[in-house]
Short mmCIF file of C-alpha atoms and ligand atoms in Angstrom, two decimals:
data_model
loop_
_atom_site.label_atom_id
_atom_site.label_comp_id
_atom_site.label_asym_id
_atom_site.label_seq_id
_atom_site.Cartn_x
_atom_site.Cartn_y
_atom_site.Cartn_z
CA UNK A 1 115.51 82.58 37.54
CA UNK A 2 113.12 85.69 36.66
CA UNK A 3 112.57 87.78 40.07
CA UNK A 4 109.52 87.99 41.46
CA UNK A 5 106.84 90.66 40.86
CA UNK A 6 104.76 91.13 43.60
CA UNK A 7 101.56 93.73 43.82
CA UNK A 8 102.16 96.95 44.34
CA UNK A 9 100.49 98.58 47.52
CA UNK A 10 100.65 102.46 48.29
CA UNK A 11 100.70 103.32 52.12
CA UNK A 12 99.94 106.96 53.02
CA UNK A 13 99.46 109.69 50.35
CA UNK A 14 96.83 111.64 52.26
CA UNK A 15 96.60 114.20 54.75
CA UNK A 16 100.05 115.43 56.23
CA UNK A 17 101.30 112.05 55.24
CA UNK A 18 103.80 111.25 52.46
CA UNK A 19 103.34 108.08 50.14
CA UNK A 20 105.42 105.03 50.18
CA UNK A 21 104.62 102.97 47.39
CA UNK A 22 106.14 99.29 47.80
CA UNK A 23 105.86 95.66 45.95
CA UNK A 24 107.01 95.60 41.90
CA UNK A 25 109.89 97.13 41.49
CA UNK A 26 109.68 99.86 43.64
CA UNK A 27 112.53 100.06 46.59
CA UNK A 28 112.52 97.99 49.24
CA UNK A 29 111.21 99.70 52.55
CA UNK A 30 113.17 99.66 55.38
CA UNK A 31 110.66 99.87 58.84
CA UNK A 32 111.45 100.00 62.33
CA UNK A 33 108.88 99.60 65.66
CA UNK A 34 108.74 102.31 67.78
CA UNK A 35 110.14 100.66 71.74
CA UNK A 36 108.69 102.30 74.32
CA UNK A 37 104.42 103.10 74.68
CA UNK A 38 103.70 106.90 74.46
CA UNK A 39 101.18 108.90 76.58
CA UNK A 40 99.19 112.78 75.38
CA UNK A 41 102.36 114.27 77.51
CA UNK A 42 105.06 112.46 75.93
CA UNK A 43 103.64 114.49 72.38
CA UNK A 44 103.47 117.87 74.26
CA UNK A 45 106.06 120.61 74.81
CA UNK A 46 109.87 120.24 74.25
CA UNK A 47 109.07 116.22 74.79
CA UNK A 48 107.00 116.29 71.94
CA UNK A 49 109.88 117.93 69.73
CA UNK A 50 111.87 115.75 70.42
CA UNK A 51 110.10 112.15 69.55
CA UNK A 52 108.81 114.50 65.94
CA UNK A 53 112.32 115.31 65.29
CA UNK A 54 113.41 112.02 66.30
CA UNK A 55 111.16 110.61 63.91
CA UNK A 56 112.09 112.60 61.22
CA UNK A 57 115.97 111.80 61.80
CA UNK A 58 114.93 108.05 61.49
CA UNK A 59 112.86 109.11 58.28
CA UNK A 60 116.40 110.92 57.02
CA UNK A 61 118.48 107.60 57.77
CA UNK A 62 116.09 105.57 55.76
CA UNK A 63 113.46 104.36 57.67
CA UNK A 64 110.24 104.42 55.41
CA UNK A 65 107.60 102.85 57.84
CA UNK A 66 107.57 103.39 61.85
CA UNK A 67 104.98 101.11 63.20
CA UNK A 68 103.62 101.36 66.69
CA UNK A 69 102.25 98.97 68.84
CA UNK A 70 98.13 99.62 69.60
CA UNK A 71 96.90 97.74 72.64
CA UNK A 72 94.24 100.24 73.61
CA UNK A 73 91.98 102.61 72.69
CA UNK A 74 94.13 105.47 74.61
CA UNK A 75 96.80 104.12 72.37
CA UNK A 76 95.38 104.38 69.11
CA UNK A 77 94.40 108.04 70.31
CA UNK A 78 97.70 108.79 71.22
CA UNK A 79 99.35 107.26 67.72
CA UNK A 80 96.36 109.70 66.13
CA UNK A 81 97.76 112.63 67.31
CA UNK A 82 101.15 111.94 66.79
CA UNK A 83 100.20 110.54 62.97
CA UNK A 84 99.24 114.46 62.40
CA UNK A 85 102.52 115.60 63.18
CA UNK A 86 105.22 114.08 60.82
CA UNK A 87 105.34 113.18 56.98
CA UNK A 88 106.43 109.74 58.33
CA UNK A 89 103.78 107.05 57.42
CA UNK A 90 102.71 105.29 60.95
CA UNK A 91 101.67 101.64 61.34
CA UNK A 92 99.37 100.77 63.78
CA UNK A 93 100.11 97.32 65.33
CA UNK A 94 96.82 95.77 66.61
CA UNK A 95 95.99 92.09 67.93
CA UNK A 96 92.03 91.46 68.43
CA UNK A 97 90.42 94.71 68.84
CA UNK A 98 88.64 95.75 65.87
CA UNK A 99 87.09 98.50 68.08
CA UNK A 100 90.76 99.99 67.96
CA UNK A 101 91.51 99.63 64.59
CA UNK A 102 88.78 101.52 63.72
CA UNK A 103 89.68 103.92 65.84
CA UNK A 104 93.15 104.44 64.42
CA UNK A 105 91.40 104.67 60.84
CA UNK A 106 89.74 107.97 61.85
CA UNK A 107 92.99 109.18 62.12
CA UNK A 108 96.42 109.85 59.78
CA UNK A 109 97.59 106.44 60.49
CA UNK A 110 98.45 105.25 57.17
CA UNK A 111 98.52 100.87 57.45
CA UNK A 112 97.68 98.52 60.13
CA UNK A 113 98.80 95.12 60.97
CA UNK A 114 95.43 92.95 62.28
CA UNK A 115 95.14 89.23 61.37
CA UNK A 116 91.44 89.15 60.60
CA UNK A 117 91.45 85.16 61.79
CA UNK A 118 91.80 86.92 65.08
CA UNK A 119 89.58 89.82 65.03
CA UNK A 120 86.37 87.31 65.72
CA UNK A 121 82.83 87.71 63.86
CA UNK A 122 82.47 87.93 60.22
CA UNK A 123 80.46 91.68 60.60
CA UNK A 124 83.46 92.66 62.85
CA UNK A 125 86.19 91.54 59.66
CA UNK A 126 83.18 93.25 57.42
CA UNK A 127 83.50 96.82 59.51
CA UNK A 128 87.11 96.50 59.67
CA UNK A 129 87.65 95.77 55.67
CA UNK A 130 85.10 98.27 54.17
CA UNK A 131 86.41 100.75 56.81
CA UNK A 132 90.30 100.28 55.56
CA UNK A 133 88.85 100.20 51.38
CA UNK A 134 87.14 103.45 52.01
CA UNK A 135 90.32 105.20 54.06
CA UNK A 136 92.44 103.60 51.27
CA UNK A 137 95.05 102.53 54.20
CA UNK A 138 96.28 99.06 53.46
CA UNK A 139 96.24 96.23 56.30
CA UNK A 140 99.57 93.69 56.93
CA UNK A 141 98.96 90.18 58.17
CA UNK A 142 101.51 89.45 60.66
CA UNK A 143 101.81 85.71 61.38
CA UNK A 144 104.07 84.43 63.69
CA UNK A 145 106.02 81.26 64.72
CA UNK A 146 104.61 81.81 68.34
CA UNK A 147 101.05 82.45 67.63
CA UNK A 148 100.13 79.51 64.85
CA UNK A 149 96.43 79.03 65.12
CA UNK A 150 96.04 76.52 67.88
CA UNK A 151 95.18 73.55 65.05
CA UNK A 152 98.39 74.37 63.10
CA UNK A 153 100.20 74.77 66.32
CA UNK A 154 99.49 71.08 67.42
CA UNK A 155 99.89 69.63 64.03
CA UNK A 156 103.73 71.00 63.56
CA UNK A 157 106.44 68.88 64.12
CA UNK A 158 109.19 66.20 62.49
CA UNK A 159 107.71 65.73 59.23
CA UNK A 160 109.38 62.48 58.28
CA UNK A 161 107.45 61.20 61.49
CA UNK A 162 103.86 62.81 60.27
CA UNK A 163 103.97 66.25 61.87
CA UNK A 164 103.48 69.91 59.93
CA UNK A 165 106.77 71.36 58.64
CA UNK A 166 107.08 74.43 60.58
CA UNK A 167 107.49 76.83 57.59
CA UNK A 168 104.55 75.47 56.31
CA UNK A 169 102.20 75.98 58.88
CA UNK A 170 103.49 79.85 58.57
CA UNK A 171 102.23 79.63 55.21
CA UNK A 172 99.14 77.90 55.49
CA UNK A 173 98.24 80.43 58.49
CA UNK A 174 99.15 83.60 56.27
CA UNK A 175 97.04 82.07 53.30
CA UNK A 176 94.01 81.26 55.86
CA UNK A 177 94.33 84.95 56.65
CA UNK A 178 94.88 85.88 52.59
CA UNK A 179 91.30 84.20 52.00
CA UNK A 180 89.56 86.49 54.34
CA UNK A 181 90.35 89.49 52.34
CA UNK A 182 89.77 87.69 48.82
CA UNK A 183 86.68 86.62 50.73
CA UNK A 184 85.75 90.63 50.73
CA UNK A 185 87.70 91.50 48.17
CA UNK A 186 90.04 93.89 50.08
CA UNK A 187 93.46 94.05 47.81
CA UNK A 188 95.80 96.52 49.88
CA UNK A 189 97.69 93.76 51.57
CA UNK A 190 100.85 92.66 52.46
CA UNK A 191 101.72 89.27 54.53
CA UNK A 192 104.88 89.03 57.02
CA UNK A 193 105.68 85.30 58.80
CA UNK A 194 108.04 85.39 61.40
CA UNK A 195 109.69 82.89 62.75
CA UNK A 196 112.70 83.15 65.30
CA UNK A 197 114.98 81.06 63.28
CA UNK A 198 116.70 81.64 60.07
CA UNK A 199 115.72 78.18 58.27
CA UNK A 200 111.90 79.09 58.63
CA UNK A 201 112.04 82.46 58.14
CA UNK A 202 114.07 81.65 54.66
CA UNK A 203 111.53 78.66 53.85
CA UNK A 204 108.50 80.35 54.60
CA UNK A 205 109.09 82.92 52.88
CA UNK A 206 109.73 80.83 49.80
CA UNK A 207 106.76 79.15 50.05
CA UNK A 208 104.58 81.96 50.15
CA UNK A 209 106.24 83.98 47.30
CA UNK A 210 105.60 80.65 45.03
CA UNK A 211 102.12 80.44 45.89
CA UNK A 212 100.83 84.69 45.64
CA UNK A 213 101.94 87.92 44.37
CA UNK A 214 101.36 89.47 47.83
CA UNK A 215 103.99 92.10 48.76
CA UNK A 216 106.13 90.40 51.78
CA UNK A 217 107.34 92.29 54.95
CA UNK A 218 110.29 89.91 56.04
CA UNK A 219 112.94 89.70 59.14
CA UNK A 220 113.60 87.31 61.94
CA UNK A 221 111.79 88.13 64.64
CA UNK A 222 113.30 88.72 68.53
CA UNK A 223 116.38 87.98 66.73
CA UNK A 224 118.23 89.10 69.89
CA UNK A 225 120.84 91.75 71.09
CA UNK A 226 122.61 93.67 68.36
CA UNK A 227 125.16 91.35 67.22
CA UNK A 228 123.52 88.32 67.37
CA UNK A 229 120.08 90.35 65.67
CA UNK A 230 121.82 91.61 63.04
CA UNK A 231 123.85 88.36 62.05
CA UNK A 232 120.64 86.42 62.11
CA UNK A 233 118.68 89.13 59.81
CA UNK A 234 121.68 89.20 57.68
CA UNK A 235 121.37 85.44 57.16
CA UNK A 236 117.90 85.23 56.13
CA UNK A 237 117.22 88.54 54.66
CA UNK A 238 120.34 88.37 52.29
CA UNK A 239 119.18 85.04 51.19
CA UNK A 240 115.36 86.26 50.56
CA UNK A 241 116.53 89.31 48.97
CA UNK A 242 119.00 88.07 46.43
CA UNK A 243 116.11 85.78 45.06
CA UNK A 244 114.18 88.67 44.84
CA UNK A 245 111.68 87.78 47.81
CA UNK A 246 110.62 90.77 50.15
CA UNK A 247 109.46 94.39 49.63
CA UNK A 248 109.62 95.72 52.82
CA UNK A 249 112.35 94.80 55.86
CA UNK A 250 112.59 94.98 59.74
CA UNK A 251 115.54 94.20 61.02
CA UNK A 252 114.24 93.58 65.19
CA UNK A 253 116.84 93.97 67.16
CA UNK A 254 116.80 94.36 70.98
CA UNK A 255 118.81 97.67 70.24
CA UNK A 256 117.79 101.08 68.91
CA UNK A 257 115.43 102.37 65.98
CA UNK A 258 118.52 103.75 64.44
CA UNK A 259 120.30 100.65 64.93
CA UNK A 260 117.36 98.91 62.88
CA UNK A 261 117.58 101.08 60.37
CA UNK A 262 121.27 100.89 60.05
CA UNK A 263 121.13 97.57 59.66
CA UNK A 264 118.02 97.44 57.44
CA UNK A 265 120.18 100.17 54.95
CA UNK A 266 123.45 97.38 55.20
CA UNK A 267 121.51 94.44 54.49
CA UNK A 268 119.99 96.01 51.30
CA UNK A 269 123.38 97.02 50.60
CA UNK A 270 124.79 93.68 50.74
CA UNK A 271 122.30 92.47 49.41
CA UNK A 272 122.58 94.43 46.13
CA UNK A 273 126.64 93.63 45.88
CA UNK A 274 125.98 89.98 46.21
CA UNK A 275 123.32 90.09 43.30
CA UNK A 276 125.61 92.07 41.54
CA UNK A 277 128.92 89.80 41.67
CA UNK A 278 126.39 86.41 40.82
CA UNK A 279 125.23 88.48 37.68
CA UNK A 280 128.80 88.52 36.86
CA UNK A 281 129.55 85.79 37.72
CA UNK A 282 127.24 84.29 35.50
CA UNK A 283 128.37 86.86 32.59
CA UNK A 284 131.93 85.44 33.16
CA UNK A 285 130.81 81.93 32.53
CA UNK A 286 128.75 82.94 29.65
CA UNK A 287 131.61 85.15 28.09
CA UNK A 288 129.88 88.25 28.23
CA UNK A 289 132.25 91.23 29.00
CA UNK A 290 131.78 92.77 32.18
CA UNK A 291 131.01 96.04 30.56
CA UNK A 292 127.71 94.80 29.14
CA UNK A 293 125.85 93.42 32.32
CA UNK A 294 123.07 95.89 32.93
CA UNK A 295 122.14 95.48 36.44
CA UNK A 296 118.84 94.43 36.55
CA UNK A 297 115.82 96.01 38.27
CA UNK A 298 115.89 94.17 40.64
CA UNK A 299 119.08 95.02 42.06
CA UNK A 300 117.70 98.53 41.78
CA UNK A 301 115.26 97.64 44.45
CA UNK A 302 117.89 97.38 46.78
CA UNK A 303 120.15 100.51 46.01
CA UNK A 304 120.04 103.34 47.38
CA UNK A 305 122.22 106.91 47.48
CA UNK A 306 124.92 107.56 50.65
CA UNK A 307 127.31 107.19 52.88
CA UNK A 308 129.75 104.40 52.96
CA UNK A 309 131.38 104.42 56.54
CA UNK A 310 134.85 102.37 56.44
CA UNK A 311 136.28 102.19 59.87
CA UNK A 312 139.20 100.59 60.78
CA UNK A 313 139.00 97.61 63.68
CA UNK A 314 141.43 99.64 65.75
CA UNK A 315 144.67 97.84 67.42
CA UNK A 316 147.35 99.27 69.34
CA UNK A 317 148.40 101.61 67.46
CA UNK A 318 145.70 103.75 67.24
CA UNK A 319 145.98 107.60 68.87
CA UNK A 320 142.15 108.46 68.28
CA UNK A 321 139.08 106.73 69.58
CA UNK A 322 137.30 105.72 66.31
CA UNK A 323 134.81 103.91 67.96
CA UNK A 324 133.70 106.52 70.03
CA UNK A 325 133.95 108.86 67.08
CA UNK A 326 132.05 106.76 64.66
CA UNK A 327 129.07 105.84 67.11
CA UNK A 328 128.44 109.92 67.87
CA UNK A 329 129.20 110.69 63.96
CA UNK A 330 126.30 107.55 62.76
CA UNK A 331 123.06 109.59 62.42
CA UNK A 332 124.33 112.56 61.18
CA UNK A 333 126.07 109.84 57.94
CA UNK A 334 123.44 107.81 57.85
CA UNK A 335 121.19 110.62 57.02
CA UNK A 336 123.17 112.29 54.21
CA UNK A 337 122.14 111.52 50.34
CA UNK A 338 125.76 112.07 48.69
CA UNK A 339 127.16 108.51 47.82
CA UNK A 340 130.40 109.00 49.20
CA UNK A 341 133.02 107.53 51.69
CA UNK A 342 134.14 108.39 54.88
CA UNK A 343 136.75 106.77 56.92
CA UNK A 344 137.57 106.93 60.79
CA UNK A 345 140.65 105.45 60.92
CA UNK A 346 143.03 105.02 64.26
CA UNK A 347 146.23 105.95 63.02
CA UNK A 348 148.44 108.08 61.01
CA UNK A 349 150.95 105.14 60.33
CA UNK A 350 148.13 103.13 57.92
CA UNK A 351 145.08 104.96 58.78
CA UNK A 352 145.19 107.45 55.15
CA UNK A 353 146.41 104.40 53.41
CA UNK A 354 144.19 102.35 53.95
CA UNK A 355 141.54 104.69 53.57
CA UNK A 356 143.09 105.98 50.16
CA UNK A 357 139.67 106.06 48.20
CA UNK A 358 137.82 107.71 50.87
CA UNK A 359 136.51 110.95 49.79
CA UNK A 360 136.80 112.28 54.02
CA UNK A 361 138.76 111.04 56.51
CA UNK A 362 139.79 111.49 60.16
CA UNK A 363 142.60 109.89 61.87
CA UNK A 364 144.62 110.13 65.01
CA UNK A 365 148.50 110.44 64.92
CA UNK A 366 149.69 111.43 68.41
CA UNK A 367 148.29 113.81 70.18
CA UNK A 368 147.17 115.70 67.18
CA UNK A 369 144.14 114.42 64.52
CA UNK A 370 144.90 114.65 61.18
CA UNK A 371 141.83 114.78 58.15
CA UNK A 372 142.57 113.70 55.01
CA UNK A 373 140.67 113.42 51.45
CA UNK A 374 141.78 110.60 48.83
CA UNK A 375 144.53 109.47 51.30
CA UNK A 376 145.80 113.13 51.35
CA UNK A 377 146.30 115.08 54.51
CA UNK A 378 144.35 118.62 54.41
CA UNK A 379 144.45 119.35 58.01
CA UNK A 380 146.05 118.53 61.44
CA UNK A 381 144.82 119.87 64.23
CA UNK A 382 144.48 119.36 68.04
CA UNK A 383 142.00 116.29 69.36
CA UNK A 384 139.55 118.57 71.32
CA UNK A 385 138.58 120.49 67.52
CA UNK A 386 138.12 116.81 65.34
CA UNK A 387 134.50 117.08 65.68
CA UNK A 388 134.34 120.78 65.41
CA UNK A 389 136.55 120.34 61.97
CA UNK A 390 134.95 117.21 60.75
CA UNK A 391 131.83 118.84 60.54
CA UNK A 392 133.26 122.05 58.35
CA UNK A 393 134.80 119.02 55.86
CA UNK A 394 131.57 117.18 55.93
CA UNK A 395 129.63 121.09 55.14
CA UNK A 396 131.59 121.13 52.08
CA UNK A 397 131.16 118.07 50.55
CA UNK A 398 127.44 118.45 51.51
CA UNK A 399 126.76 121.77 49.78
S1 SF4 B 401 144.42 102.13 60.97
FE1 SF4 B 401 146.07 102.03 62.51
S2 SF4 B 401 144.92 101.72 64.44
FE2 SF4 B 401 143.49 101.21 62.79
S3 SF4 B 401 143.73 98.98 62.58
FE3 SF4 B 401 145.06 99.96 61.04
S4 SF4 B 401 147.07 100.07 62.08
FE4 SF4 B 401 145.55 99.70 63.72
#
């Protein structure tokens, strides 16, 4: 089956604000939501600092997209002023208001997600569209499971006993949406349809890509608490992506930015081994060597350069608290380029071992820590100094 090639939009590219250009075969973009609403004092002083260089640690572990939600015009002023300050492209979430999606147009704010089914009169859509063309910032239909159109709402049910299949209602509401823009021919859009459960996230999906070329944002949506979100994700987004459906991912979790991220960067990962080993697979059963598949672009979509973390489950014989360890170490991984990997491992007994093709490692044995490269000790020292000498192993392998 030849992957899809959906159209490529660019997002960003002006101002302070660097491009991300998705849909062909360009990388997928991983995206994350912003949690809490900001105020003008959240942005000033040290507070301010912090959320830029929070943002730009999110934009080091991968996160392409941060999108905001918009319910007000103090909002969209707000998001303005912050859009000035990072390289980050910002999304501006907005349900209804066109009033405040103009608004956020006069501004850095480089996409917006508005249904225009929702945003009421034709000359309202018409101010909205020619607005976006002429600020070249591309618009993302969001429709969701919970907020069909109120005639596609009442139609869905059992299909065997006459009712709308779920997953197609998604689609028919996303393509109701799609011929508004053809309508003014406005082209910088993407589609996302979110359901809460896998199968119609999956089938949607599916539909859609078979019927347009429109780049797709996909994820589950309030997938639930970490575990439980990411699992869910995993299921769906694995399956979409290794039939080469989706150019952009959220992975909503009730959990942190950096957690969506994190699992956003995994997913892809995954992703890209499972299209791998099915592209040899397929070699095997043709008889091609193994040394001749050429990974195909798609799979490039999903790769990208860093750190592989291998941590071991920890049992009782551990003398080091790896998952302490690992949770403070995350970030600071998860935002280095090398492709390399690091191990946290809980004891001396297996811990190096196990972790023999780790290029850095850190393990407990006693009261002492020991860190290790390729399975080989380089230095023991006392449990108070492992982050202290982690970091001077990690410097070297960085520069
Ligand atoms: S490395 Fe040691 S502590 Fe960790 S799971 Fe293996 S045996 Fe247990």
């Amino acid at each position: 089956m030849s992957a899809r090639i959906s159209k490529i939009v660019t997002i960003g590219g002006f101002d302070n604000v660097e491009a991300v250009t998705l849909g062909g075969d360009n990388p997928v973009v991983i995206q994350t939501m912003w949690k809490d609403r900001l105020s003008f004092s959240d942005l000033a002083g040290s507070a301010g600092e912090g959320i830029v260089a929070r943002i730009h640690r999110l934009k080091a572990m991968g996160c392409g997209l941060l999108r905001f939600a918009v319910p007000d015009i103090e909002a969209a002023e707000v998001q303005g002023q912050l859009a000035a300050m990072v390289s980050l492209p910002l999304v501006a979430d907005i349900h209804f208001d066109y009033k405040i999606a103009l608004r956020c147009m006069d501004f850095p704010i480089a996409k917006i997600r508005i249904n225009p089914g929702n945003i009421g009169s034709r000359e309202k859509v018409r101010q909205v569209l020619e607005k976006a063309a002429k600020s070249n910032i591309p618009i993302r239909i969001g429709v969701n499971a919970g907020s069909l159109p109120l005639d596609l709402r009442k139609r869905v049910g059992e299909p065997s006993s006459g009712g709308l299949d779920r997953a197609e209602a998604l689609a028919e509401a996303a393509e109701r949406e799609l011929a508004i823009f053809k309508e003014f021919d406005f082209n910088a859009v993407l589609v996302s349809m979110k359901a809460s459960g896998v199968a119609d996230t999956i089938r949607a999906n599916r539909i859609l890509a078979g019927r347009t070329d429109v780049p797709l944002h996909i994820g589950v949506t309030e997938a639930g608490p970490l575990v439980a979100g990411v699992t869910r994700n995993a299921a769906a987004l694995l399956t979409l992506l290794a039939e080469g459906i989706g150019d952009t991912v959220r992975v909503s979790l009730s959990d942190t930015m950096e957690n969506e991220v994190i699992a956003g960067r995994e997913i892809l990962g995954a992703a890209a081994e499972l299209m791998t080993a099915a592209e040899l697979m397929t070699a095997e059963l043709a008889g091609v060597s193994s040394a001749d598949v050429v990974s195909g672009a798609d799979v490039n979509r999903l790769r990208r350069n860093g750190v592989t973390i291998v941590s071991c489950p920890r049992c009782g014989r551990h003398g080091f608290d790896t998952h302490g360890f690992t949770a403070r170490w995350l970030p600071v991984l998860y935002s280095m380029d090398q492709s390399i990997t690091v191990a946290v491992m809980g004891c001396a007994v297996n811990g190096p071992e196990e972790a023999k093709h780790a290029d850095l490692g850190i393990t407990g044995a006693g009261d002492k820590v020991l860190i290790f490269r390729h399975g080989k000790v380089i230095r023991t020292i006392a449990a108070g100094e492992a982050d202290k000498a982690f970091e001077e192993e990690l410097e070297k392998i960085r520069n």
